[in-house]
Coordinates of C-alpha atoms in Angstrom, one line a residue:
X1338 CA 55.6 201.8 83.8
X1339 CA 57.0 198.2 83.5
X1340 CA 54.7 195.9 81.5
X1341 CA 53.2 192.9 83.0
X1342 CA 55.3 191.4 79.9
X1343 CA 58.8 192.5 81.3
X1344 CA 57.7 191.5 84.8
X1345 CA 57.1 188.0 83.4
X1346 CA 60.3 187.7 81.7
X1347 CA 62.2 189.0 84.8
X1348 CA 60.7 186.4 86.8
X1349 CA 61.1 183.4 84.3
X1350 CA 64.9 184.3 84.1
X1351 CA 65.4 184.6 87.6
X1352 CA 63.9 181.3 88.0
X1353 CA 65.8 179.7 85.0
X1354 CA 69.0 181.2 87.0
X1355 CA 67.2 179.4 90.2
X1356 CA 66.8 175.8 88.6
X1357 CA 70.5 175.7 86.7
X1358 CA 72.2 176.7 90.1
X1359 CA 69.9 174.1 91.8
X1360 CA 70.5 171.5 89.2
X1361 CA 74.7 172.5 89.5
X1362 CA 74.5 172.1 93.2
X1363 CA 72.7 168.6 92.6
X1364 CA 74.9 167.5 89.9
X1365 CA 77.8 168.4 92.4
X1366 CA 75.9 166.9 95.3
X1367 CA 75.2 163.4 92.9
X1368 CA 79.2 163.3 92.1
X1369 CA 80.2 163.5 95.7
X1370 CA 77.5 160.8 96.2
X1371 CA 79.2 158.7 93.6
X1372 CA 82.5 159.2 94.8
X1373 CA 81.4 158.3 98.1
X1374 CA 79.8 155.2 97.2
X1375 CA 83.1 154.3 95.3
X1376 CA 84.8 155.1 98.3
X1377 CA 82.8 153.0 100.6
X1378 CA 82.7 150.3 97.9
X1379 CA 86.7 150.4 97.7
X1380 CA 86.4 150.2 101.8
X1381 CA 84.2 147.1 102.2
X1382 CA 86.0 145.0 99.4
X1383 CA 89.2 146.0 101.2
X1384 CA 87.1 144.8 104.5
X1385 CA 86.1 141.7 103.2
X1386 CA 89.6 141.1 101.7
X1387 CA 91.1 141.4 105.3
X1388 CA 88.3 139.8 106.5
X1389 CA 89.3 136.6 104.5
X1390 CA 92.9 136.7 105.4
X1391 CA 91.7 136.6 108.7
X1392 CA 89.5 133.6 108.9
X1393 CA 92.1 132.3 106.1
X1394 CA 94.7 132.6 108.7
X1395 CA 92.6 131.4 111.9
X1396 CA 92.3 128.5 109.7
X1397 CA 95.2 127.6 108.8
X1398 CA 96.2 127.9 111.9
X1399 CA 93.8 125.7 114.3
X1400 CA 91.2 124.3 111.2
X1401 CA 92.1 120.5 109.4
X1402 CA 95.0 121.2 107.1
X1403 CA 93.5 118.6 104.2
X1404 CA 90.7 119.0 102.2
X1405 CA 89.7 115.9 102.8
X1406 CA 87.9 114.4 106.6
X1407 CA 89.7 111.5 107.4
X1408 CA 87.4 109.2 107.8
X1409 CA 88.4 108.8 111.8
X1410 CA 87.9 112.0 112.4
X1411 CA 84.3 111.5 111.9
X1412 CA 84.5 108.7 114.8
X1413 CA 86.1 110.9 117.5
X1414 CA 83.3 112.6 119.0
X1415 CA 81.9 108.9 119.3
X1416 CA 84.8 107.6 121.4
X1417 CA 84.0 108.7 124.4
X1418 CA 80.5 107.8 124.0
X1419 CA 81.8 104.3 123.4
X1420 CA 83.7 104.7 126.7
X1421 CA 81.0 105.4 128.6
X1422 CA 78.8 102.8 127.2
X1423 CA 82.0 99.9 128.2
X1424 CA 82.0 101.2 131.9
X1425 CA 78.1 101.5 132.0
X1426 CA 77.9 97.1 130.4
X1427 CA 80.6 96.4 132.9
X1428 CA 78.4 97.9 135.9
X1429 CA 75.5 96.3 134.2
X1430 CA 77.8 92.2 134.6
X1431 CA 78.6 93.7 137.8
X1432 CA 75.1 94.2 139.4
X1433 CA 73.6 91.3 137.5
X1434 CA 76.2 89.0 139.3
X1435 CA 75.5 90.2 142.4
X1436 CA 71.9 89.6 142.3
X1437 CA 72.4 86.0 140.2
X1438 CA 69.7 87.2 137.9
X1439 CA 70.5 84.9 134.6
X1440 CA 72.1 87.0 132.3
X1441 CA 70.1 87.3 128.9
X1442 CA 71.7 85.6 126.1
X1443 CA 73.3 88.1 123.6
X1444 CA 74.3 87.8 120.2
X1445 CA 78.0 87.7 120.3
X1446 CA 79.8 90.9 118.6
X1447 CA 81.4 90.2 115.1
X1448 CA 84.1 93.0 116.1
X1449 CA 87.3 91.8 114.8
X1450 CA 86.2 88.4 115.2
X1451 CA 89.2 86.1 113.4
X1452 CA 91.0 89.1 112.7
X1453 CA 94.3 88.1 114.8
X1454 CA 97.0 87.2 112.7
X1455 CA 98.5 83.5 112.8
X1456 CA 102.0 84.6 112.7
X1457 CA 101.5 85.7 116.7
X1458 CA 102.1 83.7 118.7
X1459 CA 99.8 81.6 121.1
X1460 CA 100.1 81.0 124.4
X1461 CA 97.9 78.1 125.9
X1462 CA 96.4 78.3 129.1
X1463 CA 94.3 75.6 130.4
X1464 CA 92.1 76.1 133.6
X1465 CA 90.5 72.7 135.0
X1466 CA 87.8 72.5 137.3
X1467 CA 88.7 72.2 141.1
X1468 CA 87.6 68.2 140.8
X1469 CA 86.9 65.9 137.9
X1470 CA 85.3 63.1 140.4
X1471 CA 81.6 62.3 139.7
X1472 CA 79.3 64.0 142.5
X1473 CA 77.7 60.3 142.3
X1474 CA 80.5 58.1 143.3
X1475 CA 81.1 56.7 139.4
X1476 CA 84.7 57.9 139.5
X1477 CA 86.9 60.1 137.1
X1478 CA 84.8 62.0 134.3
X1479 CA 86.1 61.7 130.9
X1480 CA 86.9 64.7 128.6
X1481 CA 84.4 65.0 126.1
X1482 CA 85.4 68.3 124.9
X1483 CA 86.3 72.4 125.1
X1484 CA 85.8 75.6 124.9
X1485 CA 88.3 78.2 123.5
X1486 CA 88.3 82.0 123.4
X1487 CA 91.5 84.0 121.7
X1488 CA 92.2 87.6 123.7
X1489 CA 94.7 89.3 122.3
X1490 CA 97.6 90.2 124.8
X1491 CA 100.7 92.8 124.7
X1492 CA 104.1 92.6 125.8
X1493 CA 105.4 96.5 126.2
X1494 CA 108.6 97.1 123.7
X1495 CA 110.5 94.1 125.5
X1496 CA 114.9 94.7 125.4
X1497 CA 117.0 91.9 125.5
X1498 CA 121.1 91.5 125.6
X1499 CA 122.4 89.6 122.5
X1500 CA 125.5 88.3 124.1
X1501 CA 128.2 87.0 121.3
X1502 CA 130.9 84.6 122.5
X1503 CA 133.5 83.3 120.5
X1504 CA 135.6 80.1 122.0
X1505 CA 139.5 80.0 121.5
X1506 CA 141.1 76.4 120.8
X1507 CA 144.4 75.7 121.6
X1508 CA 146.5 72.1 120.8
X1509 CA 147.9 70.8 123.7
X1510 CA 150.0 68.5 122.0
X1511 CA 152.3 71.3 120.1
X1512 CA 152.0 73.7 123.0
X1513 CA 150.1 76.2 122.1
X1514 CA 151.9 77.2 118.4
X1515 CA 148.1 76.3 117.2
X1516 CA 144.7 77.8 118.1
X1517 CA 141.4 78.8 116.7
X1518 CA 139.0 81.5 117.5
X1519 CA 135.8 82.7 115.0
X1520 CA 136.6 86.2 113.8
X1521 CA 134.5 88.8 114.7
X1522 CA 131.5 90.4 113.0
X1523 CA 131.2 93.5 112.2
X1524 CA 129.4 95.9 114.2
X1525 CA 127.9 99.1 112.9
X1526 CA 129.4 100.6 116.5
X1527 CA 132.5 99.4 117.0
X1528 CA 132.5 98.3 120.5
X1529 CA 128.6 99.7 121.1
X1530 CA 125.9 98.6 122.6
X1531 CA 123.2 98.1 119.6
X1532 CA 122.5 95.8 117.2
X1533 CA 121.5 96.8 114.0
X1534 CA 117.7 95.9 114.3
X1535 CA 118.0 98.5 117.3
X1536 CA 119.2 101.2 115.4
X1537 CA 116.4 100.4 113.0
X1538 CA 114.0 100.6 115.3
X1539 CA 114.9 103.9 116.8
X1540 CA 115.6 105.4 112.7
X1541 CA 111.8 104.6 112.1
X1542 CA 110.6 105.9 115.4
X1543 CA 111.9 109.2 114.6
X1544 CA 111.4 109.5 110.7
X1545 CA 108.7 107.6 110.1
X1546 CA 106.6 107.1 114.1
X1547 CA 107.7 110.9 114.1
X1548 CA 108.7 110.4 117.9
X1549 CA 112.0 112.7 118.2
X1550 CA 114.8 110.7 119.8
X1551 CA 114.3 112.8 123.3
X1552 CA 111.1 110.7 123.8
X1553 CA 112.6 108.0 123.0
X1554 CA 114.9 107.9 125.7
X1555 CA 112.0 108.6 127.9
X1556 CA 110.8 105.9 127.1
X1557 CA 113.7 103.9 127.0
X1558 CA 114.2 105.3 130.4
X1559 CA 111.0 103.9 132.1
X1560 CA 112.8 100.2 131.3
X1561 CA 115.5 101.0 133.0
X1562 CA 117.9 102.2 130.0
X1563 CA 119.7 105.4 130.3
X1564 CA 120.2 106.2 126.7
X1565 CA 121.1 109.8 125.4
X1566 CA 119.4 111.4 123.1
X1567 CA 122.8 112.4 121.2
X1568 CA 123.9 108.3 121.2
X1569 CA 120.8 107.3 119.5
X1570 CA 120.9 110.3 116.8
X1571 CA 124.7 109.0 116.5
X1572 CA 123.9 105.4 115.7
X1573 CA 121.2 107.0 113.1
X1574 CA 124.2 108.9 111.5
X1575 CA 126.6 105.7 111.2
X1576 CA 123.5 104.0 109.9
X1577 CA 122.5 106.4 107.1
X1578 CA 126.3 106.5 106.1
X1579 CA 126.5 103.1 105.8
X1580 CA 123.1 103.1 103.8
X1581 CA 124.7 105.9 101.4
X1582 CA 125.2 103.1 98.4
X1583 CA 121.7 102.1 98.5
X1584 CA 120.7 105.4 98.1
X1585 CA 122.8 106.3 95.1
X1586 CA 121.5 103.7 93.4
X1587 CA 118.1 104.6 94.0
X1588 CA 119.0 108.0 92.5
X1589 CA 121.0 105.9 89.4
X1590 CA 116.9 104.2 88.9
X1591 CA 115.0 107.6 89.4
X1592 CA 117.5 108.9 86.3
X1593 CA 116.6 106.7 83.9
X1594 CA 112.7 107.2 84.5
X1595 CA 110.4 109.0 81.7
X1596 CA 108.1 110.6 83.9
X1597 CA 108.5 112.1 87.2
X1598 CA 106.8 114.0 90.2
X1599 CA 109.0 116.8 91.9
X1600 CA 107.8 118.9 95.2
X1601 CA 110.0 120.6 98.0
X1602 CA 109.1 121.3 101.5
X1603 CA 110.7 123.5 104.1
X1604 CA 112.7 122.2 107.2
X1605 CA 114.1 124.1 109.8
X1606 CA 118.3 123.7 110.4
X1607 CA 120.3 125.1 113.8
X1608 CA 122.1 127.7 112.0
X1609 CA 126.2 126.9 113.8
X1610 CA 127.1 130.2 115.5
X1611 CA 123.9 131.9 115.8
X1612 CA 121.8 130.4 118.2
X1613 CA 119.0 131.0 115.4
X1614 CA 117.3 128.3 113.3
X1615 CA 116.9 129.1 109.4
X1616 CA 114.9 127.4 106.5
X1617 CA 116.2 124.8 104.4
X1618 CA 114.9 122.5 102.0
X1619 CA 114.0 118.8 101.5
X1620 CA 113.2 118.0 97.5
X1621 CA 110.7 114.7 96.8
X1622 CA 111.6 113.3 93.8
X1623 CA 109.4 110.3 93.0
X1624 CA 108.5 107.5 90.6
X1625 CA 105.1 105.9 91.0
X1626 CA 104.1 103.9 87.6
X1627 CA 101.1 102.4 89.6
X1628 CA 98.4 104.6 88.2
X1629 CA 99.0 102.8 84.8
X1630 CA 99.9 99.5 85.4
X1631 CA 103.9 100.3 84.8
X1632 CA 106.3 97.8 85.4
X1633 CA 109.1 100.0 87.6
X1634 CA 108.2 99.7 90.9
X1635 CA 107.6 103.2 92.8
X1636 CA 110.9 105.0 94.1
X1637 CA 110.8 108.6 96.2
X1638 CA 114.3 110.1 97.3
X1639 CA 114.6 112.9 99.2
X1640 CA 117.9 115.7 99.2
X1641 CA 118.3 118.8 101.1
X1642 CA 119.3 121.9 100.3
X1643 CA 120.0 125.8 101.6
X1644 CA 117.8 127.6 99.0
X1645 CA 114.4 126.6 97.0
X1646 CA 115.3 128.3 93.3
X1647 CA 115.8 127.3 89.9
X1648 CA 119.5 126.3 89.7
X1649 CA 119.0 123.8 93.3
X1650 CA 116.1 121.8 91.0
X1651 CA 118.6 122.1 87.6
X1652 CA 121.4 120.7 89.8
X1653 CA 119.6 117.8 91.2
X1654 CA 118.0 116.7 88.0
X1655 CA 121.3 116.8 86.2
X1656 CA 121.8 113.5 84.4
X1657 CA 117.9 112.5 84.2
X1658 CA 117.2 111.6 80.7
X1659 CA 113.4 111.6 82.0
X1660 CA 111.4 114.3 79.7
X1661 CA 108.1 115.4 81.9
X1662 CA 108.0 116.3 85.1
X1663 CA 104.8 116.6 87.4
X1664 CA 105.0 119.2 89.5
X1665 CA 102.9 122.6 91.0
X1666 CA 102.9 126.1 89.9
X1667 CA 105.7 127.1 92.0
X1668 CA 108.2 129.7 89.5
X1669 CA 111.1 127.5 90.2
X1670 CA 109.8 125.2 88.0
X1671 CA 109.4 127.3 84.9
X1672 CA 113.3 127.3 84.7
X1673 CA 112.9 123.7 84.1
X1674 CA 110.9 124.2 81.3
X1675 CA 113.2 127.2 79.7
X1676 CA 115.6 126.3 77.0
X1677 CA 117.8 129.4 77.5
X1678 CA 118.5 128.4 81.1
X1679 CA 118.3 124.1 81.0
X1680 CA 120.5 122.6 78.4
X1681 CA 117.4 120.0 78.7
X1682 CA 113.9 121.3 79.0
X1683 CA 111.8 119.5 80.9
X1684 CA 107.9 119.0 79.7
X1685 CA 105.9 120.5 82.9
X1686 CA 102.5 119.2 83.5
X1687 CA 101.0 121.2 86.2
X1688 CA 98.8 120.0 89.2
X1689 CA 95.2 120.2 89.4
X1690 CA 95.1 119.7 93.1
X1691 CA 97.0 122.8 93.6
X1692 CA 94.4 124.9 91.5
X1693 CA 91.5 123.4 93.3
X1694 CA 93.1 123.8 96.4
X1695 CA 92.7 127.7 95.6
X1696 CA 89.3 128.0 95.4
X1697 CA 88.1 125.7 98.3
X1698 CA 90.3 127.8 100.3
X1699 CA 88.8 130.9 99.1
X1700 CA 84.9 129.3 99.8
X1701 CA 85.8 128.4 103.5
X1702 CA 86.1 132.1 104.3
X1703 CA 83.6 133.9 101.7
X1704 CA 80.6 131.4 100.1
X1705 CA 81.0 132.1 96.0
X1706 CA 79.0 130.2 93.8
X1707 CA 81.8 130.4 91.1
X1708 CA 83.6 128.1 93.7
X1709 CA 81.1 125.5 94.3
X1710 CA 80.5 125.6 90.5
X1711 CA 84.7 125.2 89.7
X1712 CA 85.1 122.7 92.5
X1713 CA 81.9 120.6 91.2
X1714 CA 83.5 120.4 87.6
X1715 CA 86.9 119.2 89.0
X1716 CA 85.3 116.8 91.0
X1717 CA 84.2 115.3 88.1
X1718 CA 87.1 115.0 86.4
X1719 CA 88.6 112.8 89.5
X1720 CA 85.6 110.8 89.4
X1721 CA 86.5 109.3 85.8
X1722 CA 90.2 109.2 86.7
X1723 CA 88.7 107.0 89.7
X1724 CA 87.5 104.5 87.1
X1725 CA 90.3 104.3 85.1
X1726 CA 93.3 103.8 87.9
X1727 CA 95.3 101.0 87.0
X1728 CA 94.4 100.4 83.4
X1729 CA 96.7 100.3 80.3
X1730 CA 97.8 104.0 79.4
X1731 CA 96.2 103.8 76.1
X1732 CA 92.9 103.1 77.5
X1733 CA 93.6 105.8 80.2
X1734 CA 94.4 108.2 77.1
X1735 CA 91.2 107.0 75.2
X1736 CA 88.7 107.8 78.1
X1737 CA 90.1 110.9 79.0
X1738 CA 90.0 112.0 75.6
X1739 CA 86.4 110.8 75.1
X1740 CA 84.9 112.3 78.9
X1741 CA 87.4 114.3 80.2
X1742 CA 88.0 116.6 77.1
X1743 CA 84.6 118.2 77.1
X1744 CA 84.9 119.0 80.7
X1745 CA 87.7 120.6 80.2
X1746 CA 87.6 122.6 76.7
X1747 CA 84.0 123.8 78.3
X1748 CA 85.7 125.0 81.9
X1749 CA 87.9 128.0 80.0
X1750 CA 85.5 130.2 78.2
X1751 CA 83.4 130.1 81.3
X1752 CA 86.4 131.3 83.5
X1753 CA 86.8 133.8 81.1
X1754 CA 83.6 135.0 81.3
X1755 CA 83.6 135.2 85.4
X1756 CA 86.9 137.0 85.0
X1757 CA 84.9 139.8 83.1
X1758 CA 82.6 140.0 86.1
X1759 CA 84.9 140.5 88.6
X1760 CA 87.7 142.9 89.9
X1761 CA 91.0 142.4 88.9
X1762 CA 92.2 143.0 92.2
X1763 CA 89.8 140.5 93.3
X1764 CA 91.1 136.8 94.5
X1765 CA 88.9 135.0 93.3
X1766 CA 89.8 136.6 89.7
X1767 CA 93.6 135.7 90.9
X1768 CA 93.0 131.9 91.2
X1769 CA 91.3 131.9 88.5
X1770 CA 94.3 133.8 86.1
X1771 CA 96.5 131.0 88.2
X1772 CA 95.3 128.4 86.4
X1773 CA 94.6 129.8 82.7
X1774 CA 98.3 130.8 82.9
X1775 CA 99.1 126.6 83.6
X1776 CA 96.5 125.7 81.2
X1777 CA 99.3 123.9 78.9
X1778 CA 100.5 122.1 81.9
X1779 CA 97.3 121.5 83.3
X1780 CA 95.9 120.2 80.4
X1781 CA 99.2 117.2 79.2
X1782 CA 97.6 114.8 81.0
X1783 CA 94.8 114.4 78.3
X1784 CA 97.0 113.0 76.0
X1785 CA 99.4 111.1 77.8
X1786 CA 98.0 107.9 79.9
X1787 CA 100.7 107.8 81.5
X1788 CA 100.8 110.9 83.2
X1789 CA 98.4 111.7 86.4
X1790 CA 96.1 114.7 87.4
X1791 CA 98.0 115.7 90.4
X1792 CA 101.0 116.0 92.5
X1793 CA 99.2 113.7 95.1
X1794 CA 102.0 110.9 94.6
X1795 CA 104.6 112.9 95.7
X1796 CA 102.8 115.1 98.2
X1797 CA 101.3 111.9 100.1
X1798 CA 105.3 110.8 100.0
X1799 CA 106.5 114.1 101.4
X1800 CA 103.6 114.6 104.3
X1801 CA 106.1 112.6 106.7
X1802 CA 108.5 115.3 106.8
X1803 CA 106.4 118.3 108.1
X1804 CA 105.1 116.2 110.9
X1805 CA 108.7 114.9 112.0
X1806 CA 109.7 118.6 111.7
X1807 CA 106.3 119.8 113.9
X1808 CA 107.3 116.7 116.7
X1809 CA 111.2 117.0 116.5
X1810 CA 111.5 121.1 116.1
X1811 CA 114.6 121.5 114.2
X1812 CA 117.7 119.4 112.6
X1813 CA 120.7 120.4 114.9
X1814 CA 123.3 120.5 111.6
X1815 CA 123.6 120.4 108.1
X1816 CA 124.6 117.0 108.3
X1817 CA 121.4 116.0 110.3
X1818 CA 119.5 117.6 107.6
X1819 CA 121.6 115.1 105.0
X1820 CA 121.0 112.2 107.1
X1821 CA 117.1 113.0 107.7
X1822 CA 116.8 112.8 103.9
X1823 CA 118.9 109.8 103.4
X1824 CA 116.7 108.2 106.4
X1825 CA 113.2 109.5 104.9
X1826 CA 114.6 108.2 101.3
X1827 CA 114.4 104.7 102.2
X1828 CA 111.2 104.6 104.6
X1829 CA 109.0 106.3 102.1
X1830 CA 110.8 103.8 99.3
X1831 CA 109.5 101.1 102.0
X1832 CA 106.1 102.3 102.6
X1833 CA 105.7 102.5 98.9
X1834 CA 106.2 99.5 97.9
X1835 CA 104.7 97.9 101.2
X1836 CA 107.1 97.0 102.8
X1837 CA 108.8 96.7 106.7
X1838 CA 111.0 99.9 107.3
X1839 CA 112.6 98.7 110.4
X1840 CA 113.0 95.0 109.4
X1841 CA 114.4 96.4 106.0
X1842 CA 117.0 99.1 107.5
X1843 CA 117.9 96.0 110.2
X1844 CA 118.6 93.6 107.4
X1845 CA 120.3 96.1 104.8
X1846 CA 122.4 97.0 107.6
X1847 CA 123.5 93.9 108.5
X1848 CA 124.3 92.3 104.6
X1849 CA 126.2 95.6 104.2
X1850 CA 128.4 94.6 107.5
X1851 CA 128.7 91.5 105.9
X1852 CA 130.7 92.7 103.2
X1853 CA 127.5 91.9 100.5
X1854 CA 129.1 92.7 97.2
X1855 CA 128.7 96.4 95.7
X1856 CA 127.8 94.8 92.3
X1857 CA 125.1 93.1 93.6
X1858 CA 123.3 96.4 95.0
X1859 CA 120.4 95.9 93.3
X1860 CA 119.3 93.3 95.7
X1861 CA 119.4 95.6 98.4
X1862 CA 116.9 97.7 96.9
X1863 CA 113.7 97.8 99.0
X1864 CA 111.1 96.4 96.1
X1865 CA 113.7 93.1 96.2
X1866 CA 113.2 92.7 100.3
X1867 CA 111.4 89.8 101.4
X1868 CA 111.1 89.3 105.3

């Protein structure tokens, strides 16, 4: 007979055998679990991700496209309120007249009270009562004194025909051997119809009123002037031709500047033969010594080119003596910087704007306190730059070095350390390696008062172009491209240095048609103009 003893054993064995195979299926059970949960993890970050490029792209196609609310933004939900509340006052005068109920006396608005200009022009009119007689029989009342009220009044774009005539003189006496006659000016269309303020006026409608020249001949239209689109991009041509000279020595003053801002933004160009429209280029290269009090006053010129890489920016920086350049993280820059590919390297200091720029995008589509956190510390940092605008760059380098140092030295180990918390495929981890890859660039301005944070000078300079390109489409021709950079060159040069595009180009034109000396250029630059 079996012993109870074996029986026991027998049992505890086959339940040993009974718990491992349990506790294999389990452990095989808990590592599809795991892999599971990896999967499923590795599917929602891959959801969110798309999700973000999704909101990412519905707003960057219908949300703002700055950072910043304009301020009258903020007012446009109120303007038709405003409407409203003018048509509801003038029913209010209405039905108060109509009754004669006396009209309560208001305190009179201090909108733009006193704030139209004295160089417009007044025109007087006087309304006298029907009779100055005395009801009583005493005769003619004397004036004792007046009320005035200024309105200001509008006169829609008004044309007129500038008609030149030049008398001949003849001697009668020696029949006719001697005469005079006044030669005749130069025109900028030989035997056209526009003067030269004209052709300014339609050059800074289009590249800087960003109203394409088929509009304008609507509008021209609607005056009674049938003027083609193609004749007013034609007198824009002969005009930026003639304006060539200016230019070049705008570009002889940019080369001899220390410190420069560079960006590039994309225009479209009527490819000839194809019917199809390809992507060119317009460079900004500008000069703005405002930030520190420099003497040079600001310059921006723009050139065009087929391709956006290395050897275009080497090519048009050929000949600068500058040594740092401002510009963003783009790679095309780098090349600028490398000595085994520029004969010159360039000094880049890298843009803080651009890095920012990352993570407030990356907030608007998926809330990350590591954002709010980076964008609070940046935020900062432009907040003592705002004090120290204008001042003396040594004062500029002291401050920073004294307030902005810390904030800075501080903000790299703790990127680090979010790096270690996240996934290196993450985005967030991305913009973050962006920057601590441009941390030598990002970090020059410290010691250097004359340099600036950001690209912002040159960006606010360039921001013209994309909206003449959303408004006008495309340029028709290489050439159009050319003259839409020469054109843009000396209306952001204007606005700059504030100064009158169209009473500029209208006045440049015309010194240039009067033969003004080419060694005396540099009083056709736009920071000599005086109106």
């Amino acid at each position: 007979m079996v012993s109870g003893r074996a029986i026991s054993a027998v049992y505890v064995a086959d339940l040993e055998r009974r718990l491992a195979a349990a506790e294999g299926a389990r452990a095989v059970e808990t590592a599809a679990r795991i892999a599971a949960e990896t999967r499923l993890a590795q599917v929602e970050e891959a959801h969110a991700r798309l999700e973000r490029m999704v909101k990412q792209a519905r707003y960057e196609k219908f949300g703002a496209k700055s950072e910043k609310l304009d301020p009258d933004q903020r007012h446009l939900p109120f303007e038709d309120i405003d409407v409203a509340e003018g048509m509801l006052a003038a029913a209010s005068d209405a039905a108060e007249k109509a009754v004669g109920t006396r009209k309560k006396s208001r305190k009179p608005s201090n909108r733009n009270k006193g704030n139209l200009p004295a160089h417009l022009p007044r025109i007087e009119e006087v309304i006298e009562p029907e009779s100055t007689l005395c009801p009583c029989g005493c005769g003619e009342m004397v004036k004792v004194g007046e009320d005035r009220s200024d309105r200001l009044d509008v006169i829609p774009a008004q044309f007129r025909v500038l008609v030149t005539i030049r008398p001949k003189y003849m001697c009668r006496t020696c029949a006719g051997k001697s005469h005079a006659q006044a030669p005749a000016p130069e025109w900028l269309v030989p035997r056209g119809l526009p003067t030269e303020a004209m052709v300014a006026h339609c050059m800074v409608a289009k590249f800087g009123d960003y109203l394409p020249f088929y509009r304008q001949a609507d509008i021209y239209r609607r005056q009674g002037l049938d003027l083609d689109r193609t004749m007013l991009a034609n007198w824009a041509g002969r005009a930026a031709q003639l304006l060539q000279p200016v230019i070049d020595a705008m570009i002889a003053e940019l080369r001899r500047s220390d410190r420069l801002q560079m960006d590039e933004t994309y225009v479209p160009v009527l490819a000839p033969g194809t019917g199809k429209v390809r992507k060119d280029f317009l460079w900004a290269i500008l000069r703005d010594q405002r930030g520190w009090g420099g003497s040079d006053p600001p310059i921006v010129v723009f050139q065009h080119s087929r391709t956006r890489s290395g050897e275009i920016a080497q090519k048009m920086l050929k000949g600068f003596t500058g040594s740092t350049l401002m510009a963003d993280g783009h790679p095309v820059y780098d090349v600028l910087a490398d000595p085994k590919q520029t004969a010159k390297p360039w000094t880049i200091a890298n843009c803080w704007t651009h890095w920012r720029r990352r993570f407030v995008t990356f907030s608007q589509s998926t809330p990350s306190p590591i954002c709010e956190e980076m964008i609070r510390r940046v935020a900062s940092l432009y907040a003592i730059e705002k004090e120290i605008r204008g001042r003396d760059p040594d004062t500029r380098r002291a401050v920073r070095q004294q307030l902005s140092k810390p904030i800075v030295e501080a903000l790299r180990p703790w990127l680090e350390g979010c790096l270690q918390d996240l996934s290196s495929a993450n985005d967030l981890a991305k913009h973050i390696r962006y920057g601590l890859k441009r941390w030598d660039g990002l970090t020059r301005f410290l010691e250097d008062g004359r340099l600036e944070m950001d690209t912002n000078g040159v960006e606010n300079a360039i921001r013209p172009i994309p909206l003449t390109r959303k408004n006008a489409l495309f340029a028709g021709s290489i050439d159009g491209a050319e003259t839409w950079a020469r054109i843009a060159s000396l209306i952001g040069t204007c606005r700059l240095n504030g100064v009158n595009p169209e009473a500029y180009i209208a006045a440049t034109l015309r010194k240039i048609l009067d033969q003004h000396m080419q060694s005396d250029i540099a009083l056709l630059m736009p920071w000599n103009f005086a109106e």
